[in-house]
XYZ file of C-alpha atoms in Angstrom:
667
model
C -80.830 -91.297 33.000
C -78.469 -88.439 32.176
C -78.769 -85.946 34.969
C -77.192 -83.433 32.713
C -80.276 -83.170 30.576
C -82.883 -85.691 31.622
C -84.679 -85.198 34.915
C -86.365 -88.600 34.643
C -83.355 -90.019 36.472
C -84.093 -87.966 39.586
C -86.604 -89.184 42.151
C -89.962 -87.499 41.615
C -88.385 -84.975 39.234
C -88.316 -82.609 42.229
C -85.366 -80.588 40.991
C -87.039 -79.770 37.650
C -83.724 -78.739 36.174
C -80.634 -79.705 34.266
C -77.308 -80.201 35.991
C -74.057 -79.684 34.165
C -71.160 -82.077 34.730
C -67.551 -81.100 34.188
C -64.950 -83.794 33.896
C -61.468 -82.282 34.013
C -58.038 -83.684 33.402
C -55.402 -81.289 34.693
C -52.760 -79.867 32.403
C -51.427 -76.530 31.316
C -49.888 -74.403 28.628
C -50.681 -70.746 29.283
C -50.877 -68.273 32.112
C -54.162 -67.086 33.562
C -53.702 -63.593 32.160
C -53.851 -64.986 28.608
C -57.517 -65.968 28.820
C -60.552 -63.724 28.280
C -62.693 -62.388 31.104
C -65.971 -62.536 29.160
C -68.161 -65.454 28.049
C -67.371 -66.950 24.656
C -69.651 -69.121 22.491
C -69.043 -72.872 22.242
C -72.122 -74.417 20.622
C -75.314 -72.729 19.426
C -78.325 -74.839 20.346
C -76.078 -77.077 22.418
C -75.958 -78.031 26.077
C -72.510 -78.743 27.454
C -71.902 -81.021 30.384
C -68.159 -81.475 30.524
C -64.722 -80.913 29.076
C -61.208 -82.325 29.189
C -57.793 -80.886 28.368
C -54.926 -82.415 26.375
C -52.114 -79.989 27.226
C -52.880 -77.668 24.308
C -56.626 -77.647 23.644
C -59.895 -78.368 25.417
C -62.517 -80.815 24.169
C -66.091 -79.997 25.220
C -68.804 -82.650 25.070
C -72.000 -81.284 23.514
C -75.660 -82.316 23.397
C -76.800 -80.959 20.061
C -80.418 -79.843 20.411
C -80.491 -78.469 16.869
C -81.132 -82.011 15.672
C -84.161 -84.170 16.286
C -83.667 -86.470 18.053
C -80.881 -84.948 20.122
C -77.409 -86.029 19.009
C -73.978 -86.046 20.603
C -70.913 -84.129 19.449
C -67.760 -82.479 20.701
C -66.038 -79.146 20.117
C -62.318 -78.378 20.354
C -61.278 -75.040 21.898
C -57.814 -73.538 22.058
C -56.260 -72.249 25.300
C -57.984 -68.872 24.824
C -61.439 -70.386 24.258
C -61.565 -70.006 20.450
C -63.136 -72.826 18.457
C -60.766 -75.165 16.641
C -62.652 -76.663 13.710
C -66.327 -77.533 13.726
C -68.527 -79.835 15.753
C -67.138 -83.395 15.833
C -69.891 -85.982 15.331
C -69.377 -89.690 16.038
C -71.612 -92.412 14.620
C -74.464 -93.925 16.659
C -74.682 -90.567 18.382
C -78.386 -90.188 19.170
C -78.753 -89.651 22.886
C -77.868 -87.355 25.776
C -75.465 -86.905 28.693
C -71.865 -86.743 27.566
C -68.655 -87.115 29.513
C -65.114 -86.739 28.189
C -61.617 -87.504 29.505
C -58.070 -87.566 28.122
C -55.626 -90.492 28.442
C -52.380 -88.910 27.239
C -52.930 -89.937 23.625
C -56.633 -89.574 22.835
C -59.857 -88.319 24.341
C -62.701 -90.686 25.174
C -66.179 -89.202 24.668
C -69.029 -91.216 26.182
C -72.781 -90.717 26.143
C -76.133 -92.357 26.806
C -77.063 -93.885 23.456
C -80.754 -94.007 22.561
C -81.453 -96.473 19.728
C -85.083 -95.287 19.558
C -88.274 -96.772 20.896
C -90.117 -96.355 24.164
C -88.800 -99.083 26.477
C -87.200 -97.868 29.719
C -84.391 -100.390 29.303
C -83.282 -99.478 25.776
C -80.388 -97.174 26.721
C -76.672 -98.023 26.556
C -73.356 -96.283 27.185
C -71.456 -95.664 23.950
C -67.942 -94.321 23.493
C -65.780 -92.725 20.800
C -62.055 -92.015 20.878
C -61.058 -88.624 19.452
C -57.495 -87.509 18.714
C -56.132 -84.152 19.956
C -56.416 -83.010 16.328
C -60.176 -83.589 16.483
C -60.351 -86.674 14.261
C -62.347 -89.780 15.135
C -60.136 -92.692 16.156
C -61.870 -95.884 15.082
C -65.636 -96.236 15.356
C -68.036 -95.645 18.207
C -68.474 -98.704 20.414
C -70.771 -99.992 23.147
C -69.360 -99.747 26.652
C -72.403 -101.197 28.393
C -75.235 -103.461 27.438
C -78.797 -102.115 27.343
C -80.637 -101.529 30.593
C -78.763 -98.560 32.065
C -79.526 -94.961 32.977
C -76.843 -92.286 32.811
C -78.101 -90.118 35.665
C -74.893 -88.960 37.318
C -72.821 -85.821 36.889
C -69.132 -86.641 36.290
C -69.529 -90.339 35.623
C -66.080 -91.077 34.152
C -62.476 -90.495 35.240
C -59.070 -91.489 33.892
C -56.234 -92.657 36.138
C -53.657 -95.390 36.508
C -53.699 -95.925 32.755
C -57.412 -96.796 32.686
C -60.810 -95.144 32.374
C -63.484 -95.953 34.946
C -66.981 -95.486 33.515
C -69.810 -95.580 36.063
C -73.559 -95.722 35.455
C -76.853 -96.836 36.954
C -77.753 -100.437 36.109
C -81.466 -101.341 36.064
C -82.094 -104.710 37.695
C -85.304 -105.201 35.706
C -85.404 -102.708 32.819
C -89.191 -102.996 32.560
C -89.567 -101.486 36.049
C -87.657 -98.322 35.064
C -86.979 -95.828 37.850
C -88.245 -97.888 40.785
C -85.907 -97.053 43.697
C -85.207 -100.714 44.468
C -84.533 -101.517 40.826
C -81.109 -100.004 40.269
C -77.550 -99.953 41.523
C -74.246 -98.333 40.560
C -72.130 -100.383 38.158
C -68.804 -99.727 36.502
C -66.557 -100.874 33.722
C -62.860 -100.360 33.043
C -61.966 -99.129 29.553
C -58.359 -99.232 28.326
C -56.954 -96.561 25.984
C -56.834 -99.194 23.240
C -60.594 -99.702 23.555
C -60.505 -103.072 25.306
C -63.151 -103.502 27.997
C -63.113 -105.161 31.378
C -66.168 -106.958 32.699
C -68.990 -104.949 34.245
C -68.822 -105.005 38.037
C -71.047 -103.769 40.833
C -69.876 -100.701 42.774
C -72.764 -100.059 45.197
C -73.478 -102.986 47.488
C -77.054 -101.737 47.842
C -79.365 -99.748 45.597
C -78.067 -96.527 44.108
C -78.213 -93.907 41.386
C -76.550 -90.675 40.190
C -72.848 -91.532 40.394
C -69.808 -89.280 40.231
C -66.112 -90.242 40.251
C -62.605 -88.809 40.782
C -59.054 -90.263 40.932
C -56.418 -89.749 43.648
C -53.297 -91.110 41.932
C -53.856 -94.639 43.246
C -57.593 -95.354 43.281
C -60.845 -94.004 41.935
C -63.503 -92.825 44.387
C -67.088 -93.180 43.178
C -69.985 -91.544 45.054
C -73.740 -91.953 44.676
C -77.115 -91.659 46.429
C -78.382 -94.749 48.237
C -81.560 -95.228 46.255
C -84.036 -97.087 48.450
C -84.511 -94.288 50.982
C -82.828 -91.452 49.034
C -81.132 -89.738 51.953
C -77.648 -91.266 52.235
C -74.571 -90.334 50.179
C -72.229 -93.307 49.854
C -68.809 -93.827 48.286
C -66.488 -96.642 47.299
C -62.872 -96.890 46.215
C -62.141 -98.754 42.977
C -58.694 -99.723 41.693
C -57.665 -99.135 38.057
C -57.913 -102.915 37.664
C -61.632 -102.668 38.417
C -61.501 -104.126 41.932
C -64.057 -102.555 44.276
C -62.572 -101.769 47.690
C -63.783 -100.009 50.827
C -67.390 -98.713 50.766
C -68.413 -95.998 53.217
C -71.185 -93.641 54.208
C -70.270 -90.047 53.336
C -73.414 -88.542 54.872
C -76.592 -90.075 56.237
C -78.757 -87.114 57.230
C -82.473 -87.882 56.992
C -83.121 -85.165 54.398
C -83.704 -86.409 50.837
C -80.455 -86.360 48.833
C -81.597 -87.828 45.545
C -80.136 -85.247 43.157
C -76.668 -85.415 41.586
C -73.540 -84.822 43.587
C -69.909 -84.094 42.709
C -66.473 -85.147 43.984
C -62.925 -83.829 43.481
C -59.468 -84.572 44.892
C -57.111 -81.915 46.293
C -53.902 -83.955 46.432
C -54.603 -85.084 50.002
C -58.356 -85.445 50.517
C -61.535 -85.667 48.508
C -64.394 -83.191 48.815
C -67.904 -84.450 48.061
C -70.796 -82.019 47.619
C -74.471 -82.955 47.468
C -77.989 -81.553 47.832
C -80.294 -82.077 50.819
C -83.987 -81.172 50.745
C -83.794 -79.935 54.339
C -87.503 -79.170 54.735
C -88.518 -82.684 53.705
C -89.681 -84.286 50.476
C -91.738 -81.990 48.255
C -90.750 -78.726 49.988
C -88.137 -77.712 47.362
C -85.885 -76.471 50.160
C -82.672 -77.718 48.559
C -79.392 -76.680 50.192
C -75.829 -77.657 49.281
C -73.483 -79.448 51.681
C -69.992 -80.925 51.567
C -67.803 -83.472 53.323
C -64.094 -84.156 53.063
C -62.981 -87.794 52.823
C -59.425 -89.156 53.164
C -57.880 -91.689 50.786
C -58.174 -94.190 53.645
C -61.957 -93.764 53.631
C -62.334 -91.787 56.842
C -64.397 -88.598 57.121
C -62.241 -85.500 57.618
C -63.870 -82.798 59.721
C -67.603 -82.176 59.843
C -70.289 -81.417 57.302
C -69.701 -78.165 55.392
C -72.714 -75.958 54.671
C -71.935 -74.558 51.240
C -75.198 -72.628 50.905
C -78.479 -72.678 52.833
C -80.141 -69.598 51.374
C -83.898 -69.488 50.965
C -85.306 -71.244 47.913
C -83.959 -74.264 46.037
C -80.188 -74.176 45.528
C -79.037 -77.070 43.328
C -75.349 -78.021 43.623
C -73.644 -78.897 40.347
C -69.854 -79.230 40.531
C -66.804 -78.965 42.774
C -63.163 -78.503 41.692
C -59.829 -77.652 43.328
C -57.291 -75.041 42.178
C -54.303 -75.934 44.360
C -55.353 -73.617 47.187
C -59.149 -73.670 47.429
C -62.141 -75.613 46.213
C -64.835 -73.976 44.107
C -68.363 -75.336 44.546
C -71.064 -74.195 42.114
C -74.835 -74.301 42.223
C -77.946 -73.076 40.418
C -80.258 -70.743 42.353
C -83.743 -71.833 41.240
C -85.768 -69.482 43.467
C -87.222 -67.700 40.440
C -88.557 -70.497 38.245
C -88.056 -68.450 35.071
C -84.674 -66.958 35.959
C -82.181 -69.489 37.286
C -78.710 -68.148 38.042
C -75.302 -69.760 38.527
C -73.267 -69.017 41.671
C -70.013 -70.148 43.230
C -68.412 -70.384 46.669
C -64.743 -70.899 47.485
C -63.925 -73.392 50.243
C -60.500 -73.728 51.841
C -58.665 -77.033 51.972
C -59.524 -77.089 55.699
C -63.245 -77.019 54.880
C -63.867 -73.378 55.885
C -65.713 -71.087 53.492
C -63.492 -68.450 51.865
C -65.300 -65.159 51.382
C -68.915 -64.977 50.208
C -70.780 -66.489 47.308
C -70.301 -64.800 43.950
C -72.268 -64.730 40.717
C -70.890 -66.687 37.765
C -73.798 -65.892 35.437
C -77.058 -64.027 36.163
C -78.345 -63.298 32.653
C -82.093 -63.171 32.101
C -83.680 -66.589 31.705
C -82.612 -69.959 33.012
C -78.842 -70.404 33.273
C -77.281 -73.683 34.345
C -73.739 -74.912 34.529
C -70.700 -75.445 36.679
C -66.935 -74.992 36.699
C -63.722 -76.958 36.834
C -60.061 -76.094 37.229
C -57.505 -76.735 34.495
C -54.652 -74.936 32.710
C -54.163 -72.489 35.581
C -57.738 -71.192 35.737
C -61.327 -72.266 36.187
C -63.421 -72.828 33.103
C -67.144 -72.414 33.667
C -69.622 -73.856 31.170
C -72.892 -71.919 31.083
C -76.027 -73.107 29.307
C -78.169 -70.078 28.410
C -81.869 -69.896 27.688
C -82.774 -73.398 28.798
C -86.408 -74.450 28.567
C -87.227 -77.758 30.238
C -89.687 -80.320 28.967
C -91.057 -83.554 30.360
C -87.890 -85.471 29.549
C -85.206 -82.839 30.048
C -84.233 -79.920 27.830
C -86.706 -79.021 25.120
C -84.797 -75.987 23.799
C -81.563 -74.178 24.643
C -80.057 -71.030 23.188
C -76.514 -72.363 23.498
C -73.537 -73.068 25.711
C -70.841 -70.540 26.571
C -67.496 -70.723 28.329
C -66.088 -68.339 30.924
C -62.575 -68.378 32.419
C -62.388 -67.507 36.120
C -59.271 -66.463 38.031
C -59.030 -68.192 41.436
C -59.608 -66.002 44.481
C -56.177 -66.861 45.920
C -53.090 -67.202 43.749
C -49.936 -69.077 44.749
C -46.518 -67.721 43.861
C -45.393 -68.145 40.275
C -43.877 -71.602 39.771
C -40.313 -72.171 38.615
C -38.525 -75.238 37.244
C -34.942 -75.741 38.429
C -34.221 -79.197 37.036
C -35.552 -82.332 35.390
C -34.241 -85.728 36.439
C -33.669 -87.400 34.081
C -33.625 -84.972 31.171
C -34.604 -87.689 28.720
C -36.804 -90.744 28.835
C -39.264 -92.970 27.037
C -43.021 -92.654 27.256
C -44.264 -94.024 30.549
C -41.065 -93.139 32.410
C -41.037 -91.059 35.590
C -39.479 -87.586 35.663
C -38.656 -85.783 38.915
C -39.180 -82.027 38.542
C -37.612 -79.713 41.090
C -38.491 -76.040 41.476
C -40.703 -73.762 43.539
C -44.385 -73.052 44.241
C -45.815 -76.408 43.170
C -49.320 -76.978 44.580
C -50.949 -80.357 45.166
C -54.156 -80.881 43.239
C -53.589 -77.770 41.136
C -50.323 -78.279 39.239
C -50.456 -79.486 35.666
C -47.568 -80.697 33.538
C -47.274 -81.119 29.781
C -44.424 -82.476 27.682
C -44.074 -80.332 24.546
C -47.815 -79.656 24.617
C -49.028 -83.146 25.586
C -50.666 -83.494 28.981
C -49.225 -85.820 31.603
C -52.159 -87.674 33.154
C -50.089 -88.875 36.127
C -48.635 -86.090 38.290
C -47.873 -86.369 42.017
C -46.770 -83.305 43.997
C -44.479 -84.366 46.852
C -44.037 -80.861 48.269
C -43.860 -77.296 47.016
C -40.479 -77.920 45.424
C -40.767 -81.443 44.045
C -43.153 -83.432 41.889
C -43.115 -86.560 39.750
C -44.702 -86.604 36.303
C -44.903 -89.526 33.909
C -44.149 -88.988 30.226
C -47.430 -89.341 28.284
C -47.719 -91.696 25.326
C -48.159 -88.931 22.749
C -45.247 -86.753 23.906
C -42.513 -85.481 21.591
C -39.129 -83.886 22.303
C -39.442 -80.319 23.588
C -39.865 -78.251 26.748
C -41.813 -79.273 29.825
C -44.438 -76.741 30.917
C -45.787 -76.542 34.427
C -48.913 -74.502 35.147
C -50.575 -73.431 38.383
C -52.987 -70.604 39.132
C -49.862 -68.556 39.834
C -48.494 -68.827 36.297
C -46.422 -70.960 33.940
C -42.879 -72.311 34.147
C -41.033 -73.750 31.161
C -38.019 -76.053 31.286
C -35.210 -76.734 28.856
C -35.689 -79.487 26.267
C -36.741 -82.920 27.467
C -35.707 -85.566 24.950
C -38.166 -88.356 24.230
C -36.338 -91.648 23.824
C -37.682 -94.508 21.806
C -39.382 -96.894 24.221
C -37.866 -100.314 24.770
C -39.729 -103.571 24.733
C -38.832 -106.956 26.174
C -39.044 -110.224 24.266
C -39.434 -113.425 26.257
C -38.555 -116.665 24.454
C -39.933 -119.837 25.988
C -38.683 -123.356 25.136
C -41.311 -126.023 25.591
C -42.101 -129.591 24.624
C -40.546 -133.002 25.271
C -37.485 -132.302 23.155
C -34.706 -129.764 23.214
C -33.205 -127.138 20.952
C -31.906 -123.617 20.527
C -33.538 -120.333 19.476
C -31.274 -117.626 18.072
C -32.152 -114.075 17.033
C -30.825 -113.461 13.527
C -31.912 -109.801 13.408
C -33.356 -107.080 15.626
C -31.710 -108.023 18.921
C -29.100 -110.294 20.486
C -30.436 -113.532 21.918
C -29.468 -117.201 22.055
C -31.631 -119.464 24.161
C -30.682 -123.170 24.410
C -31.999 -126.131 26.359
C -31.924 -126.982 29.217
C -32.977 -123.354 29.777
C -36.743 -122.947 29.526
C -36.961 -119.146 29.157
C -34.724 -116.263 28.035
C -35.298 -112.507 27.600
C -33.816 -109.693 25.545
C -34.773 -106.069 24.881
C -34.841 -103.777 21.861
C -36.397 -100.517 20.762
C -40.162 -100.883 20.571
C -41.238 -101.451 16.983
C -38.026 -103.261 15.988
C -38.510 -106.141 13.546
C -37.163 -109.311 15.158
C -36.355 -112.546 13.333
C -35.784 -115.796 15.224
C -34.337 -119.083 13.986
C -34.774 -122.483 15.596
C -32.404 -125.448 15.745
C -33.566 -128.773 17.132
C -31.071 -130.836 19.141
C -30.086 -134.311 18.012
C -32.987 -136.617 18.646
C -35.541 -133.778 18.662
C -37.672 -132.116 16.016
C -39.032 -128.577 15.923
C -42.790 -128.526 16.535
C -43.587 -124.892 15.713
C -43.935 -121.333 17.024
C -46.688 -119.763 19.097
C -47.230 -116.351 20.654
C -45.818 -113.379 18.761
C -45.397 -115.439 15.580
C -46.790 -118.675 14.176
C -44.870 -119.348 10.974
C -41.288 -119.960 9.922
C -39.221 -117.932 9.688
C -40.430 -116.324 12.909
C -40.447 -112.577 12.160
C -42.519 -109.875 13.849
C -42.524 -106.272 15.082
C -41.702 -106.003 18.787
C -44.470 -103.521 19.597
C -44.394 -103.558 23.380
C -43.456 -106.484 25.595
C -44.167 -109.773 23.836
C -43.449 -113.466 24.201
C -42.903 -116.315 21.779
C -42.734 -120.069 22.400
C -40.683 -122.590 20.428
C -41.835 -126.186 20.862
C -39.380 -129.045 20.406
C -40.531 -132.662 20.334
C -38.353 -135.601 21.347
C -37.950 -138.190 18.583
C -39.003 -141.577 19.941
C -36.140 -143.408 18.234
C -35.339 -145.682 21.168
C -37.306 -147.084 24.086
C -36.627 -149.003 27.259
C -38.543 -150.072 30.306
C -41.736 -151.993 31.016
C -45.191 -150.744 30.125
C -47.273 -148.823 30.587
C -44.484 -146.399 31.589
C -41.665 -146.340 29.062
C -38.650 -144.115 28.637
C -38.039 -142.771 25.145
C -34.826 -141.355 23.681
C -33.890 -139.477 20.573
C -30.227 -140.514 20.509
C -28.248 -143.613 21.373
C -25.989 -141.469 23.564
C -28.917 -140.389 25.780
C -30.209 -143.957 26.021
C -26.757 -145.296 27.054
C -26.450 -142.571 29.702
C -29.722 -143.655 31.308
C -29.206 -147.430 31.078
C -28.824 -149.839 34.019
C -27.774 -153.472 34.031
C -30.367 -155.748 32.481
C -31.969 -153.065 30.302
C -33.100 -153.934 26.799
C -32.993 -150.852 24.571
C -35.292 -151.143 21.544
C -34.390 -149.133 18.447
C -36.310 -148.191 15.301
C -35.229 -149.375 11.862
C -33.342 -146.194 10.880
C -29.953 -144.551 10.959
C -29.782 -143.205 14.493
C -28.856 -139.470 14.526
C -25.698 -139.866 16.640
C -22.577 -138.763 14.717
C -19.344 -140.729 14.735
C -17.811 -141.234 18.192
C -20.939 -139.760 19.821
C -22.422 -142.948 21.298
C -19.852 -144.649 23.558
C -20.956 -147.355 25.965
C -18.772 -147.177 29.061
C -20.394 -148.565 32.231
C -18.328 -150.960 34.323
C -20.252 -154.067 35.380
C -23.345 -153.171 33.384
C -24.849 -155.448 30.744
C -27.271 -153.953 28.216
C -28.935 -155.350 25.081
C -29.368 -153.023 22.077
C -32.125 -154.558 19.967
C -32.857 -152.955 16.603
C -35.016 -153.222 13.511
C -38.433 -152.214 14.909
C -40.776 -150.776 12.295
C -43.791 -149.590 14.331
C -44.556 -147.013 17.045
C -45.252 -149.763 19.573
C -41.808 -151.325 19.077
C -43.515 -154.702 18.552
C -42.833 -155.586 14.919
C -39.599 -156.487 13.108
C -38.341 -159.145 10.714
C -35.010 -160.937 10.692
C -33.727 -158.654 7.944
C -34.740 -155.353 9.585
C -31.728 -153.498 10.966
C -31.006 -150.342 12.927
C -27.893 -148.531 11.729
C -25.307 -146.747 13.896
C -22.575 -144.498 12.499
C -19.179 -146.058 13.061
C -17.302 -146.353 15.238
C -19.447 -147.700 18.087
C -17.104 -147.850 21.069
C -17.563 -150.065 24.105
C -15.247 -148.974 26.882
C -16.392 -150.906 29.952
C -19.333 -153.188 30.558
C -21.115 -155.509 28.163
C -23.186 -154.340 25.175
C -25.074 -157.047 23.248
C -26.067 -156.048 19.716
C -29.192 -157.576 18.160
C -29.966 -156.631 14.509
C -27.648 -153.608 14.695
C -25.503 -152.531 11.742
C -22.452 -150.376 12.479
C -21.512 -148.492 9.307
């Protein structure tokens, strides 16, 4: 289950500890010098596994151990680490193991929901959207069905407009933690809360997943679970399509504790734990491996730390220049300490390890890079029980300045200087760093930023952005642009004409559109949210059958909220018929029937006034003889009496050819 606070998910419970997961979405509003250099309190009696950033504030996911059973909450922090409001509590929040990410409009907080009971298969993944203001958006909702364990570290990422949530699926929930009873599964969640179908990520057995995004695909990593020594990974598209699967490391040492992955703008770095002395020896060391976006291993295995005693890796992040890997030194079983090690983008260690927190008692945590600095989350005074944390003094935050700082960034230009949400903006300047540059539009984080080189990047305008300056943050500082104007987004309306008949659809308000048969589809655009009204006109010999799509009633009026389509159905009136059964040709007007007639045809007509206006139906076919036979009173054109007539509006002109009238009245 949740590796962050429940050791039952780890094979044999050998680690006997809690691992902290940090899910980060890059962004920035303030320079590194603006943040404190001392720990600050986040949640008393809470254990924190992760945080995300919205361009202005942080949201920290919290396990609240002041309640019984443990419940889930979240705490907003400003850019300096001060609390903004109180603990945010969703409904259905009993459980453990949170993760949180930001999509440009809202945060998504997820957790392992425990409905109560004792069955190993009772757990589910639940989610709750939270606004940047800290209010709940809608209600909590189930992301998975029962029968999962949430035993990874950073199990969710946002990218390509979608969340990927990963978890361990139990094949037979009654068998619990059996190593051949679980695999890594995933589900795509859209920012509007809609869910894709669950899909399998690991082709074999697996547990303890972690995931990152590279601008195109997600990369999920996990431990192969049957033998517990191989670290595997697989690319997943934002559409939820599983791609290339690969072996990241297959040393024979047990590797069944959580691992972490991050992306540096070019390559991924995966870190994991190997019990190098063999199972049961507690000789845990931390290793790493770079992986390209093509799925090839880059360089060799990196030894992050191999000091004596168990060293339990927790997180890895990238600051634009170096990686920072963190681990818990568990040599003293009553005094665990948190350390870090910088690693260059080439895979070489940078300097020596350094202490992040060495207070008395058990400290656990990790760090991630965002807003121009690292933010470490440190859980103090942790006491472990049989099923994870039994008590905890609280969680604290600590900002860390990277060991190497790039030059201060500058912004020279924005192209364009205005745009709608979702549009691309090219930013030119200096000292941009791949994997460590964050962009916000008037305080709202862009979740899609690609650094081309040190002087150019592309950022997409986030959905919640408003008119104002663009801020760009690296570890070297902050750059602010002139005003970027947010334009109202446009939406496209597609009008489809369908059915056996014909007609015209005209927009009477909201946009300019006229779509007439024989066209089958027309498009027009307007500002998103515009109220559009459409009117229909059936052609002679046709009737209007109704609307479908964006509207269903007449008049057809609706708000064009995003791209939409509407279909107008026109039905041909079967006023006239010719041909031999069972295949007949039907016509709505006399003009259309004359145009299709050949010599010898008998055209049958209903007892009615045909819709052709005066001078509309002219018979003019040299050498062709046709009979027009009227007065039929039934759909089968089989019943008429001698007094039943079909009427035609005068004049009925015969130019060339022969037209024989039978029970036809010209009036």
